[in-house]
XYZ file of C-alpha atoms in Angstrom:
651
model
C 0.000 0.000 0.000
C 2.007 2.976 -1.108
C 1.453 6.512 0.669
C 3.641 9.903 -0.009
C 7.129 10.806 1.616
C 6.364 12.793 4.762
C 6.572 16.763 4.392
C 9.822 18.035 5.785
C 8.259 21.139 7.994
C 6.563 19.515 10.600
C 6.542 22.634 12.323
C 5.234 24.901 9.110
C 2.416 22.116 8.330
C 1.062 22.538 11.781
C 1.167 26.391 11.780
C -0.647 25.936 8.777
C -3.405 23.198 10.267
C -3.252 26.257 12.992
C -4.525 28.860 10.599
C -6.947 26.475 8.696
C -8.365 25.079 11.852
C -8.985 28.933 13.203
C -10.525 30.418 9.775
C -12.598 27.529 9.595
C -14.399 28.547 13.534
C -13.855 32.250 13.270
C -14.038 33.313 9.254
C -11.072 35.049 7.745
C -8.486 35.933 9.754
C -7.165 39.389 9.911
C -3.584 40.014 11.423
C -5.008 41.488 14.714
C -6.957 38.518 15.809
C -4.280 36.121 14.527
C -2.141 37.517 17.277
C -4.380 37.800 19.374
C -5.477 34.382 19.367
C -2.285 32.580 18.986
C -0.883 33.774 22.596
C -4.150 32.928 24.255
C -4.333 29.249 22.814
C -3.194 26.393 24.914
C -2.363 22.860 22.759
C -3.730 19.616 24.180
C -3.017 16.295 23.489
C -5.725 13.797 24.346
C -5.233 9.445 24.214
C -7.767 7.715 22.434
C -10.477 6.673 24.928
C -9.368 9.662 27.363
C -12.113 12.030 28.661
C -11.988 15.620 27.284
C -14.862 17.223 29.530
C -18.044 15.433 31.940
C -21.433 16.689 32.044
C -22.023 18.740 34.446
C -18.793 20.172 34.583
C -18.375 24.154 34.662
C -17.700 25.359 30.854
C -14.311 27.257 31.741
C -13.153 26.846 28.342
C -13.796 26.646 24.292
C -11.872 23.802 22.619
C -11.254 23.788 18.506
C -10.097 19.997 16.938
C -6.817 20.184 15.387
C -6.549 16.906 14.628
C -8.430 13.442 15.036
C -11.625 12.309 16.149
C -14.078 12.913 19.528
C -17.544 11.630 20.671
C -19.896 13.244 22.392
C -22.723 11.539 24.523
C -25.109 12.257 27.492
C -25.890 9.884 29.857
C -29.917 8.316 29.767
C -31.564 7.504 33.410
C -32.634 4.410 34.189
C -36.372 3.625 33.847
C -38.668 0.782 34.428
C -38.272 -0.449 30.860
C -34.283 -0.100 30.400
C -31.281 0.132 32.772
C -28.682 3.719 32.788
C -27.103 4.458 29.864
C -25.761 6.652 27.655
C -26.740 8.060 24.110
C -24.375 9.278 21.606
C -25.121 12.543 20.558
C -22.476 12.411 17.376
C -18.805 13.146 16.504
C -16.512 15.586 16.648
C -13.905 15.816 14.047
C -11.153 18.307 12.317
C -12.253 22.003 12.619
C -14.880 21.757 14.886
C -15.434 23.627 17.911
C -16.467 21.880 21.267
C -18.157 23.433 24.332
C -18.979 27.079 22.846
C -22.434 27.259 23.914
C -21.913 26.560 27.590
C -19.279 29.333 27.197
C -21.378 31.324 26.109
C -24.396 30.980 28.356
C -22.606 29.997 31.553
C -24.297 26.570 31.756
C -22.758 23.729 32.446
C -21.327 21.240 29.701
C -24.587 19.335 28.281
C -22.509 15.939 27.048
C -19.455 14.065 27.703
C -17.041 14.484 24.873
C -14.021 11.826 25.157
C -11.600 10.572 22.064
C -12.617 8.352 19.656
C -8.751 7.988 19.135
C -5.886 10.107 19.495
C -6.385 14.485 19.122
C -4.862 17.516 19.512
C -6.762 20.328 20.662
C -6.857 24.024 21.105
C -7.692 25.119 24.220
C -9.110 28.743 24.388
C -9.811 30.236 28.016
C -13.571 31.332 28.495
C -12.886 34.491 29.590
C -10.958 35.339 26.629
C -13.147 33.739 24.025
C -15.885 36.502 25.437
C -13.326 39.009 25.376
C -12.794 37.778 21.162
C -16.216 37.918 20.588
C -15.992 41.962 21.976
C -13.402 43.013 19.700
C -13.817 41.164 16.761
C -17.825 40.475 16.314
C -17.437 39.252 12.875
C -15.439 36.367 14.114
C -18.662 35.523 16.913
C -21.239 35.291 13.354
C -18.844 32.850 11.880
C -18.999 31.192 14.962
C -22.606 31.382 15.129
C -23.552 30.402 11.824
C -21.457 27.146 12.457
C -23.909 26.290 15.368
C -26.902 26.588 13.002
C -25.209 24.425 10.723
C -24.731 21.752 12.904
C -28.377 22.486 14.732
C -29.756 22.191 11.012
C -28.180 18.779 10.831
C -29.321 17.527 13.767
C -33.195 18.746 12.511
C -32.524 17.296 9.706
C -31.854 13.656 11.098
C -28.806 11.700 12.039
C -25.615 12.997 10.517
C -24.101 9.971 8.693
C -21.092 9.063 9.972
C -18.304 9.229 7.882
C -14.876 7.469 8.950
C -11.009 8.891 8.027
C -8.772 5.787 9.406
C -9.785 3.182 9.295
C -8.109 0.192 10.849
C -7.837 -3.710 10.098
C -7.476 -5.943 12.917
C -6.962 -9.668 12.270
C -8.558 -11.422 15.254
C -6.799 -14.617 14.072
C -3.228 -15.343 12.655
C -5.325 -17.429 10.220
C -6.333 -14.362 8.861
C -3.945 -12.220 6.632
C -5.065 -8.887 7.652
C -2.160 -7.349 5.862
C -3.780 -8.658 2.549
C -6.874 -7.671 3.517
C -6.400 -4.194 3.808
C -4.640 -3.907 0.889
C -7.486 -5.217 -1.425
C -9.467 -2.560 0.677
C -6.964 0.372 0.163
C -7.349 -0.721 -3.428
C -10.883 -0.659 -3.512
C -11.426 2.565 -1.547
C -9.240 4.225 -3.957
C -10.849 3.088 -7.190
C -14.063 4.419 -5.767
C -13.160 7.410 -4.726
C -10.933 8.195 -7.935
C -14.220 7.761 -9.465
C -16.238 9.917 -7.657
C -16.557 13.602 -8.670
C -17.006 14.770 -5.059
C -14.692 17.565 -4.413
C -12.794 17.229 -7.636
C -11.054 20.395 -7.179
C -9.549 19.308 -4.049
C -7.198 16.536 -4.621
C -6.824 15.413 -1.036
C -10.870 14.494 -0.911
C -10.309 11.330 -3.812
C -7.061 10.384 -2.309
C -6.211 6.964 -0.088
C -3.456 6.035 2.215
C -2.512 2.841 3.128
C 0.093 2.093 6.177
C 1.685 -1.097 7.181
C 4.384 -1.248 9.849
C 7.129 -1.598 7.327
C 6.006 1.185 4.939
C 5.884 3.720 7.834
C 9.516 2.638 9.290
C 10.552 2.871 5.551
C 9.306 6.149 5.443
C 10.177 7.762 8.474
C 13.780 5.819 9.303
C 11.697 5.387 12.573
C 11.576 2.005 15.019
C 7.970 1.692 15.559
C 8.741 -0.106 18.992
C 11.264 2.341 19.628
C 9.613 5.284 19.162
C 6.370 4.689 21.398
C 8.855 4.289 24.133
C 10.118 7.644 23.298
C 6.995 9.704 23.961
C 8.620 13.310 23.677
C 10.629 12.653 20.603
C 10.223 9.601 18.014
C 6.795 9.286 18.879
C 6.061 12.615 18.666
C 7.365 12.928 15.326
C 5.501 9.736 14.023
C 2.511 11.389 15.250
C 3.207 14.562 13.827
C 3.370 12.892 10.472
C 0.436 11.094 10.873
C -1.279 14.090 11.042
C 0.070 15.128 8.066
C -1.294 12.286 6.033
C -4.443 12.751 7.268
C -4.565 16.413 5.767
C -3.422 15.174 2.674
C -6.042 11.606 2.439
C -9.901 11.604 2.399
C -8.906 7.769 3.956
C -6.180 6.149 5.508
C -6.102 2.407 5.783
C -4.299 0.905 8.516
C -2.658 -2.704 8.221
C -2.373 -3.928 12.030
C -0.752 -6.864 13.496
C -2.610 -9.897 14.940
C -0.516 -9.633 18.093
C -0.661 -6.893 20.542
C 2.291 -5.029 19.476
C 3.348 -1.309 19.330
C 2.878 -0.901 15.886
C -0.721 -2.612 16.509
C -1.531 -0.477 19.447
C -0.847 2.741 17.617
C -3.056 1.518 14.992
C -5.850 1.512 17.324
C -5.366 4.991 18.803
C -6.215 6.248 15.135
C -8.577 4.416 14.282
C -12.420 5.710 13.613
C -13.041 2.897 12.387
C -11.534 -0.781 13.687
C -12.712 -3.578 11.693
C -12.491 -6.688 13.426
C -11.785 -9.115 10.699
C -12.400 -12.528 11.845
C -12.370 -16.099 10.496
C -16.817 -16.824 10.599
C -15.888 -20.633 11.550
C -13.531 -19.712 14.644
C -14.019 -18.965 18.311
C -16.354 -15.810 18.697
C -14.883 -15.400 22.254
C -12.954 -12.139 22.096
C -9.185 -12.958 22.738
C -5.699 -11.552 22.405
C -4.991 -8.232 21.429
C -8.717 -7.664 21.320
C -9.345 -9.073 24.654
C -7.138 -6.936 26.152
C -7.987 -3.456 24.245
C -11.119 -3.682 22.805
C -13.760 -5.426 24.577
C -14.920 -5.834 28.073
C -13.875 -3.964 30.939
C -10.479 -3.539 29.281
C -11.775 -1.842 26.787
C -9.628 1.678 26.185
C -9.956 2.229 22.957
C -13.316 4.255 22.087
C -12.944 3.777 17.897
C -16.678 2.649 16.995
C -15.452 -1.012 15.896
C -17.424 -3.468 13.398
C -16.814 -7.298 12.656
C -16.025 -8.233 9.771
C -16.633 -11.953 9.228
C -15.128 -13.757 6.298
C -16.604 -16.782 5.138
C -15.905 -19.677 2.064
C -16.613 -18.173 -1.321
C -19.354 -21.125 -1.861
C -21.146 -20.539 1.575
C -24.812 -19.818 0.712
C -25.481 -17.934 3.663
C -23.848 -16.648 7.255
C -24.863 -18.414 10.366
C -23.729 -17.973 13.609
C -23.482 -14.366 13.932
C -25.417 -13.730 16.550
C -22.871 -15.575 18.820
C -19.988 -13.150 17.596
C -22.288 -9.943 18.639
C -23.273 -11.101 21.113
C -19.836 -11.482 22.955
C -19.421 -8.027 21.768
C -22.242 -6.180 23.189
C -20.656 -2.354 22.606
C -20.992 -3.329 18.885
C -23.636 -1.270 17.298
C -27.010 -1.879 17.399
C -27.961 0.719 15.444
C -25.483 1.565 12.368
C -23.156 -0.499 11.335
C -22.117 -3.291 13.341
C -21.001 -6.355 11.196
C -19.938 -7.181 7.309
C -20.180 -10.211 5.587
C -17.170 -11.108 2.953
C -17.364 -14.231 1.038
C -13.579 -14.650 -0.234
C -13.336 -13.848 -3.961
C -16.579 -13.008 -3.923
C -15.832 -9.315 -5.783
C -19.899 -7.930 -5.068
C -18.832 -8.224 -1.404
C -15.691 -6.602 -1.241
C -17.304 -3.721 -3.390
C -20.161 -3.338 -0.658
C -17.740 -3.236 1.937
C -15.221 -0.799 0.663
C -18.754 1.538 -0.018
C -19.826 1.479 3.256
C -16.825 1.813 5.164
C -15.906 4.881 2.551
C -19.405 6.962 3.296
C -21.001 5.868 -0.137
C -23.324 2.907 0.557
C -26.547 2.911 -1.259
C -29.435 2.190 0.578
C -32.856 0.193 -0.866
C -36.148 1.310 1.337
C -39.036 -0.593 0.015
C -42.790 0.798 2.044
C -45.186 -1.753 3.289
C -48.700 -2.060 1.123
C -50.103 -5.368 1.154
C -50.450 -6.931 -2.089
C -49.261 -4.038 -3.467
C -45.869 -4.655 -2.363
C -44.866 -7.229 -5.197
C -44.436 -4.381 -7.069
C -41.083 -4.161 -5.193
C -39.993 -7.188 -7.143
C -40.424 -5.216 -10.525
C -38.505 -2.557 -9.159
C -35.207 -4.647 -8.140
C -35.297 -6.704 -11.187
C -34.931 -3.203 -13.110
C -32.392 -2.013 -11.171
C -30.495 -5.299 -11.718
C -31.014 -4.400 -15.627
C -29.340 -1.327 -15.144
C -26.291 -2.500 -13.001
C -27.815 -0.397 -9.883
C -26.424 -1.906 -6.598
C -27.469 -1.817 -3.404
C -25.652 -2.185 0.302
C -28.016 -1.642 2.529
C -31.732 -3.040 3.334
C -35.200 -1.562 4.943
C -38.761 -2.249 4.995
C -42.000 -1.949 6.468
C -44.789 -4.782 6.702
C -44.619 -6.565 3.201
C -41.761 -3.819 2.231
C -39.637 -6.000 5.132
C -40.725 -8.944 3.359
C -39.586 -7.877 0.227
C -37.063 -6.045 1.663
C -34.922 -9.609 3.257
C -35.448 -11.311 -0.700
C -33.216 -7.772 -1.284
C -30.636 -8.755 1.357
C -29.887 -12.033 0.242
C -27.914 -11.024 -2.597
C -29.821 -13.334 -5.005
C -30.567 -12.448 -8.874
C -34.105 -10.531 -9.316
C -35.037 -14.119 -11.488
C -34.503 -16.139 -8.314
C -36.145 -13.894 -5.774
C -39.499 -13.290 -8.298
C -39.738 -17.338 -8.473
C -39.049 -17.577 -4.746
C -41.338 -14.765 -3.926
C -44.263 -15.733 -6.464
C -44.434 -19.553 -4.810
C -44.607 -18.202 -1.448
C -47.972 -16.089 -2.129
C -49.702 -19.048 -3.753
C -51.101 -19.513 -0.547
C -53.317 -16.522 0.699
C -51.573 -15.711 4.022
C -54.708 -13.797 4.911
C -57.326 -16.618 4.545
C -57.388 -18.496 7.923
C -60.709 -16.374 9.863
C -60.948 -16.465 13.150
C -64.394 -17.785 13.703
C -63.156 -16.512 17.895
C -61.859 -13.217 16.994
C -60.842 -12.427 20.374
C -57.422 -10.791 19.796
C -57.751 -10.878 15.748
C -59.665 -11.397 12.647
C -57.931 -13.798 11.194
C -55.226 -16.834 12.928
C -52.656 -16.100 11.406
C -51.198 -19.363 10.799
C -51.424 -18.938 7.013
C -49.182 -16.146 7.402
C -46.281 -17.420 9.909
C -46.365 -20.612 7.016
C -46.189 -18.330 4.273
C -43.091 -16.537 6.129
C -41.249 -19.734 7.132
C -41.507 -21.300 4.165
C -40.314 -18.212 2.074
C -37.212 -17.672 4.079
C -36.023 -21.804 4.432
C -36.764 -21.522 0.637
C -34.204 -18.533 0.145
C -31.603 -19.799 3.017
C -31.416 -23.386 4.433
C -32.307 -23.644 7.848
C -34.062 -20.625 10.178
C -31.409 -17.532 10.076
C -31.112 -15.057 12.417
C -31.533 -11.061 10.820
C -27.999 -10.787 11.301
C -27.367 -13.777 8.626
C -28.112 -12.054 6.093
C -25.164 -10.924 3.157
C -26.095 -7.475 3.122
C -27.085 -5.408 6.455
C -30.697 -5.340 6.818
C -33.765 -3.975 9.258
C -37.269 -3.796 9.443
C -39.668 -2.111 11.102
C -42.455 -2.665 13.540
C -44.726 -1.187 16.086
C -44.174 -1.866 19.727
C -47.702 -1.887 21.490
C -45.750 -2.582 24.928
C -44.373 0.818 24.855
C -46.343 2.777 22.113
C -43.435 3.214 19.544
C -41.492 2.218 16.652
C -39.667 -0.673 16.691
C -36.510 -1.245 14.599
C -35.919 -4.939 14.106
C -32.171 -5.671 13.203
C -31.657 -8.572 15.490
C -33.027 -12.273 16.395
C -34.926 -14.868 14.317
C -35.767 -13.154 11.126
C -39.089 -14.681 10.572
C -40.258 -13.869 13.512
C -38.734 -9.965 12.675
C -40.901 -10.316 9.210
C -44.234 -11.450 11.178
C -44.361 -8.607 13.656
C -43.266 -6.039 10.654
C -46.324 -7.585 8.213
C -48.861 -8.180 11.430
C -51.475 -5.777 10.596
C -53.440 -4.560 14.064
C -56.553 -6.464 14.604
C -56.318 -8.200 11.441
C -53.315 -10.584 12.707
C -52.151 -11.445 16.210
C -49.164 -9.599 17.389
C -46.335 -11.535 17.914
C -44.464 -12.339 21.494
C -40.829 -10.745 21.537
C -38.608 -10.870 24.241
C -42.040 -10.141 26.500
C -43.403 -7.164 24.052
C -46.275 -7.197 21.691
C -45.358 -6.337 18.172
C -47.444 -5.692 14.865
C -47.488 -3.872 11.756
C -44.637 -0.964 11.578
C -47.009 1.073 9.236
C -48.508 2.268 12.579
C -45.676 4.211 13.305
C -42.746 4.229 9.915
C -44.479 2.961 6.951
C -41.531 4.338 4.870
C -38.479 4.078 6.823
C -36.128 6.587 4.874
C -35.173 8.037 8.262
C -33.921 5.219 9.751
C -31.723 4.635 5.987
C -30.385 7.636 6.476
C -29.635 6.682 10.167
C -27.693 3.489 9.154
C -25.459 5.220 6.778
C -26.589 4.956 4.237
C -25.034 8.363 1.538
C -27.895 7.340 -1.094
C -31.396 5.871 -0.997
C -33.054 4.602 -3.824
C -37.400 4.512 -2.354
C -40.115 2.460 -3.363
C -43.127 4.330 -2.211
C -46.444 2.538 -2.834
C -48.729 4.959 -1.135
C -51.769 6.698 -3.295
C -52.293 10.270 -3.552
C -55.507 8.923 -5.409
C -59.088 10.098 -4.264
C -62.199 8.359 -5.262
C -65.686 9.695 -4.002
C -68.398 7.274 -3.246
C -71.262 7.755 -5.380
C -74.382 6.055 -2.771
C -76.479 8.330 -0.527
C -75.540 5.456 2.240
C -73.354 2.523 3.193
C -74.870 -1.066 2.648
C -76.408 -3.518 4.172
C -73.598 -6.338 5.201
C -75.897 -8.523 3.085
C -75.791 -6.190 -0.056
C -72.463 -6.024 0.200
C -71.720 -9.814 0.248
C -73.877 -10.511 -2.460
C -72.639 -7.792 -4.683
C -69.013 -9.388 -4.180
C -70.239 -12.582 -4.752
C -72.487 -12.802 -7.711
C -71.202 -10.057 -9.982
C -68.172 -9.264 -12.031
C -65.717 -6.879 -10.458
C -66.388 -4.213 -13.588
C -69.937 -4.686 -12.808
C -70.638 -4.515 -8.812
C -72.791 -1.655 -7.215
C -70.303 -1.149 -4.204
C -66.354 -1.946 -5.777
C -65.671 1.484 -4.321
C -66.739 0.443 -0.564
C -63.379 -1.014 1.080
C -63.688 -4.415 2.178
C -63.155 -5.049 6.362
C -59.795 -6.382 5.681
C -58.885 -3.458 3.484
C -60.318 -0.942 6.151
C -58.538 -2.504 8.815
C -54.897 -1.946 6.702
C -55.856 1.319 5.834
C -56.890 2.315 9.232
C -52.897 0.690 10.292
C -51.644 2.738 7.809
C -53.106 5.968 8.516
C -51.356 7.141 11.338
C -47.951 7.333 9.254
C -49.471 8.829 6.343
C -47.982 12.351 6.904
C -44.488 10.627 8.442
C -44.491 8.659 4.907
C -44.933 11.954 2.911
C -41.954 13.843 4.263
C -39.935 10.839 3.980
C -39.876 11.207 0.174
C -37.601 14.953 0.376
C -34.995 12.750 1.669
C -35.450 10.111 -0.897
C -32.351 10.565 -4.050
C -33.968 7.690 -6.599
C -37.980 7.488 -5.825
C -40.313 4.783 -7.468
C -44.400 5.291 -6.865
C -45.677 2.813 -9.122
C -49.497 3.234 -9.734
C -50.932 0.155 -8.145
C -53.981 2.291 -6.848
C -56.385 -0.562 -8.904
C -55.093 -3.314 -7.109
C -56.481 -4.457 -3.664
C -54.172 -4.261 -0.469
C -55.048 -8.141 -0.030
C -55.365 -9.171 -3.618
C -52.776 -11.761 -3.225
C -53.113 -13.361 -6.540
C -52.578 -10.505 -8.309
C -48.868 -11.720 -8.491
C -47.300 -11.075 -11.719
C -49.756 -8.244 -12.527
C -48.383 -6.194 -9.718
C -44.534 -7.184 -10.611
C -45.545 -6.440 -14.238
C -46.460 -2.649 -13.199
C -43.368 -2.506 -10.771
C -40.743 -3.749 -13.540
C -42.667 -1.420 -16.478
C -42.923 2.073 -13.745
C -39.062 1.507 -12.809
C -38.068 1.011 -16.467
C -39.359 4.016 -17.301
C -38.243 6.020 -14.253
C -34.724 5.067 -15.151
C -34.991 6.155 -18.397
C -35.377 9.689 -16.956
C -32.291 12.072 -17.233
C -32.516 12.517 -13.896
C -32.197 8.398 -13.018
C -29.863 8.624 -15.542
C -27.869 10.645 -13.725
C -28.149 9.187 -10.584
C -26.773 5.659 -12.262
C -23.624 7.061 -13.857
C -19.994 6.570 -12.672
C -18.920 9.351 -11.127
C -21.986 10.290 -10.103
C -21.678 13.065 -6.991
C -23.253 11.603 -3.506
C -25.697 13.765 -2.036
């Protein structure tokens, strides 16, 4: 993995990260409050995992990044449905400013802020920030338009998280981590080389790759040597590090399997560590994990990821609930796990997209029948050579949505798909409709079957090739539910189980149905998982049809009318069925949610599936017909066009 000679001014580069670092917080510089700020500025150096500030401590002072990566989080109470805990609030990274509202107000600090991995910061008094903004009030609106940015942000839904270096850890010495990372340095750089973000700025295409060997090469430094030597070799490595950084959108780092120096300084820069791991070996953390990443031990404050690698001919993952769950700081939300089959090229492309910030992600809205038109939509996208990394759906969307996250061809899932509906999943009545109008058994059948059809055995959500989630309503606490863990039919039953229409299902002591309650659409929880792009299938109907009878029928009209004429020719066709009413009624609650969820939508699809029933199950290949024939067309659109060429900027 080849990187650039180190600059020779170590001091002039960081006089110049200085001046960068300060225009970006305060605006353009003039001389005056250059020198005025430089004397008042204090330089700290913080250890990964090291605590920068506590809430509830007094804000004495304004801190600006100079260089890596901090996270800032506030701790959560215990309550009566979850123990104390913290919530991340986001990170902090390069040119950003850190306590300047509690500065400014006198409060104290609001979040704990500690280092992902090693930082320098500046530290600026609070006294003489205030006495800054007096003087020089053009450098307080900089300041303050910087807080709305990042306020806007936060209005505007998770930030996605975006990593700089990114380290790989072999957990085994079965595992050649050094050739590992460089397939992924070579990956990362052929996709960012292709990408027309920041063109202009050389540095934002640009990939580094380090290995123990090509940094002693390069600096004529010991690696052991110099972390003994804190106040000069290692100061200097670091120094240079920093310089890379400046110059690389990403750096990967090629770390030892044994907890060495060169391994341990890997993990102090780290935002990202991916633990790559041998799928058939012990999940029981171990070694130089055991002793830096996990447990009580665990020092290092990088967010980390597994990343399992399994035989190229392995049809699916199993197993990985075991490895997460001996990692329980792993992500729950985000990204927590990758699946690599070796030589499998798809997979190492998905990987190198998600860990680079450009992952597509595939939301596909719940719908009833309607939602075969899903299956239209991927097999276009397949046409067109449209990939995608990442997984969501709601109700029959999640149903869809796990065919998606299999990684099989748009052929195979519309065959697998089409012989699971034969069956109408809705047709079992409960003649005892105590809980429900119908059993349900029909439907946990229909759901079993589909997914031992598409994977041997019964997989957990985390066994599937590409990260997935689903969505549904928790009636045990009156909320949204998002389902990336345990049995994944099970996940698919309480995401499809519409209220009163199908019993909830039992999970881990909670009563779940139908997401649509709550996130029919579930673009904002896309966005949440990282996902740069999203390519929506939206099969709500802006469609209104008035109802041309003075009153509503007799239940015995009704029947007859549904049973003894054709469907062109009934009185009442426009009069919703109970089952229909029932999923409408679900789905109503999310209506407005589902609307502004298409403004954060980059490729939409709304095929026009208005004429076909919510529980028209037979209506198969009709519904896939309109799906394929609607995304065909959408594609052919300058616009989709756009959105499918290489080079194509991320949004």
């Amino acid at each position: 993995m080849p990187h650039p000679a180190p600059a020779p001014d170590a001091a002039g580069f960081h006089q110049r990260l200085l001046e960068a670092t300060l225009a970006e917080v305060f605006g353009a510089l003039d001389p005056g409050l250059l020198a005025a700020l430089q004397p008042r500025l204090t330089t700290l150096e913080l250890a990964g995992g090291a605590v920068l500030m506590r809430e509830g401590d007094d804000s004495d002072a304004l801190y600006l990044v100079l260089s890596g990566r901090l996270v800032a989080s506030r701790a959560v109470a215990a309550s009566r449905d979850a123990p104390a805990g913290e919530t991340i609030l986001g990170d902090i990274g390069r040119g950003e400013p850190i306590g300047e509202m509690g500065v400014i107000t006198g409060a104290p600090r609001t979040a704990t802020v500690r280092a992902l991995r090693d930082s320098v910061l500046l530290r600026l008094d609070g006294a003489d920030f205030i006495d800054l903004l007096q003087h020089w009030p053009r450098a307080g609106l900089s300041l303050a338009r910087k807080l709305v940015e990042r306020l806007s942000k936060k209005r505007g839904g998770a930030r996605r998280q975006r990593y700089v270096n990114v380290c790989v850890l072999p957990l085994q010495a079965s595992v050649d981590g050094a050739a590992l990372s460089a397939a992924l340095h070579e990956r990362l750089a052929a996709l960012l080389a292709a990408d027309t973000v920041g063109a202009g700025d050389p540095s934002s295409t640009r990939v580094a790759g380090h290995t123990r060997g090509s940094v002693e090469t390069a600096l004529g430094v010991d690696i052991d040597l110099a972390e003994a030597d804190a106040l000069g070799e290692h100061r200097r490595l670091l120094h240079w590090l920093d310089q890379q950084e400046a110059a690389h959108a990403l750096q990967v780092f090629a770390a030892e399997p044994g907890d060495t120096a060169w391994t341990r300084l890997c993990l102090r820069q780290a935002d990202l560590v991916l633990l790559a791991a041998d799928a058939d070996a012990d999940p029981v953390p171990q070694g130089v994990e055991l002793a830096h990443l996990a447990g009580e031990a665990r020092r290092i404050a990088a967010h980390q990821a597994l990343w399992l690698l399994h035989p190229g001919d392995r049809r699916r993952p199993s197993g990985t609930a075991a490895w997460l769950a001996a990692r329980p700081h792993l992500a729950v939300e985000g990204l927590s796990h990758l699946h690599l089959r070796r030589g499998h090229e798809g997979d190492a492309q998905r990987v190198a997209r998600i860990v680079a910030g450009r992952a597509t992600g595939l939301v596909l809205a719940g719908g009833g029948a309607r939602g075969f038109a899903h299956v239209g939509v991927m097999q276009a996208l397949e046409e067109q050579g449209i990939e995608w990394d990442l997984v969501g759906g709601t109700s029959i969307g999640a149903v869809m949505g796990f065919y998606a996250a299999t990684g099989l061809p748009a052929a195979r899932v519309r065959d697998l798909s089409r012989d699971a509906f034969r069956r109408n999943p809705t047709g079992d009545v409960n003649w005892v409709p105590v809980m429900s109008l119908l059993r349900g058994r029909r439907l946990k059948r229909v759901i079993d079957d589909a997914v031992a059809d598409a994977f041997d055995g019964a997989p957990d959500v985390e066994d599937l090739w590409k990260p997935f989630f689903c969505v549904a309503s928790n009636c045990s606490r009156q909320r949204a539910e998002v389902l990336v863990r345990g049995r994944l039919s099970e996940a698919l039953r309480a995401s499809v189980s519409i209220p009163a229409a199908l019993p909830p299902v039992l999970r881990n002591g909670e009563l779940l149905v139908d997401g649509g309650t709550f996130n029919n659409y579930p673009v904002d929880l896309m966005r949440a998982a990282g996902a740069a792009r999203v390519i929506g299938v939206d099969l709500s109907q802006d469609d209104h049809r008035a109802i041309e009878h003075a009153d509503v029928p007799a239940p015995w009209a009704f029947l007859l009318d549904r049973l003894f004429r054709r469907r062109d020719a009934r009185r009442y066709k426009n009069f919703p069925s109970l089952g229909t009413t029932v999923v409408n009624v679900a789905l109503m609650a999310s209506t407005s949610h589902q609307k502004r969820m298409r403004d954060l939508v980059d490729l939409e699809f709304q095929p026009e599936v208005s004429d076909v029933g919510l529980l028209q199950w037979r209506a198969f290949d009709r519904v896939v017909a309109i799906g394929l024939e609607h995304a065909r067309r959408r594609l052919a659109e300058p616009r989709a066009q756009a959105f499918t060429r290489p080079g194509r900027p991320a949004p």
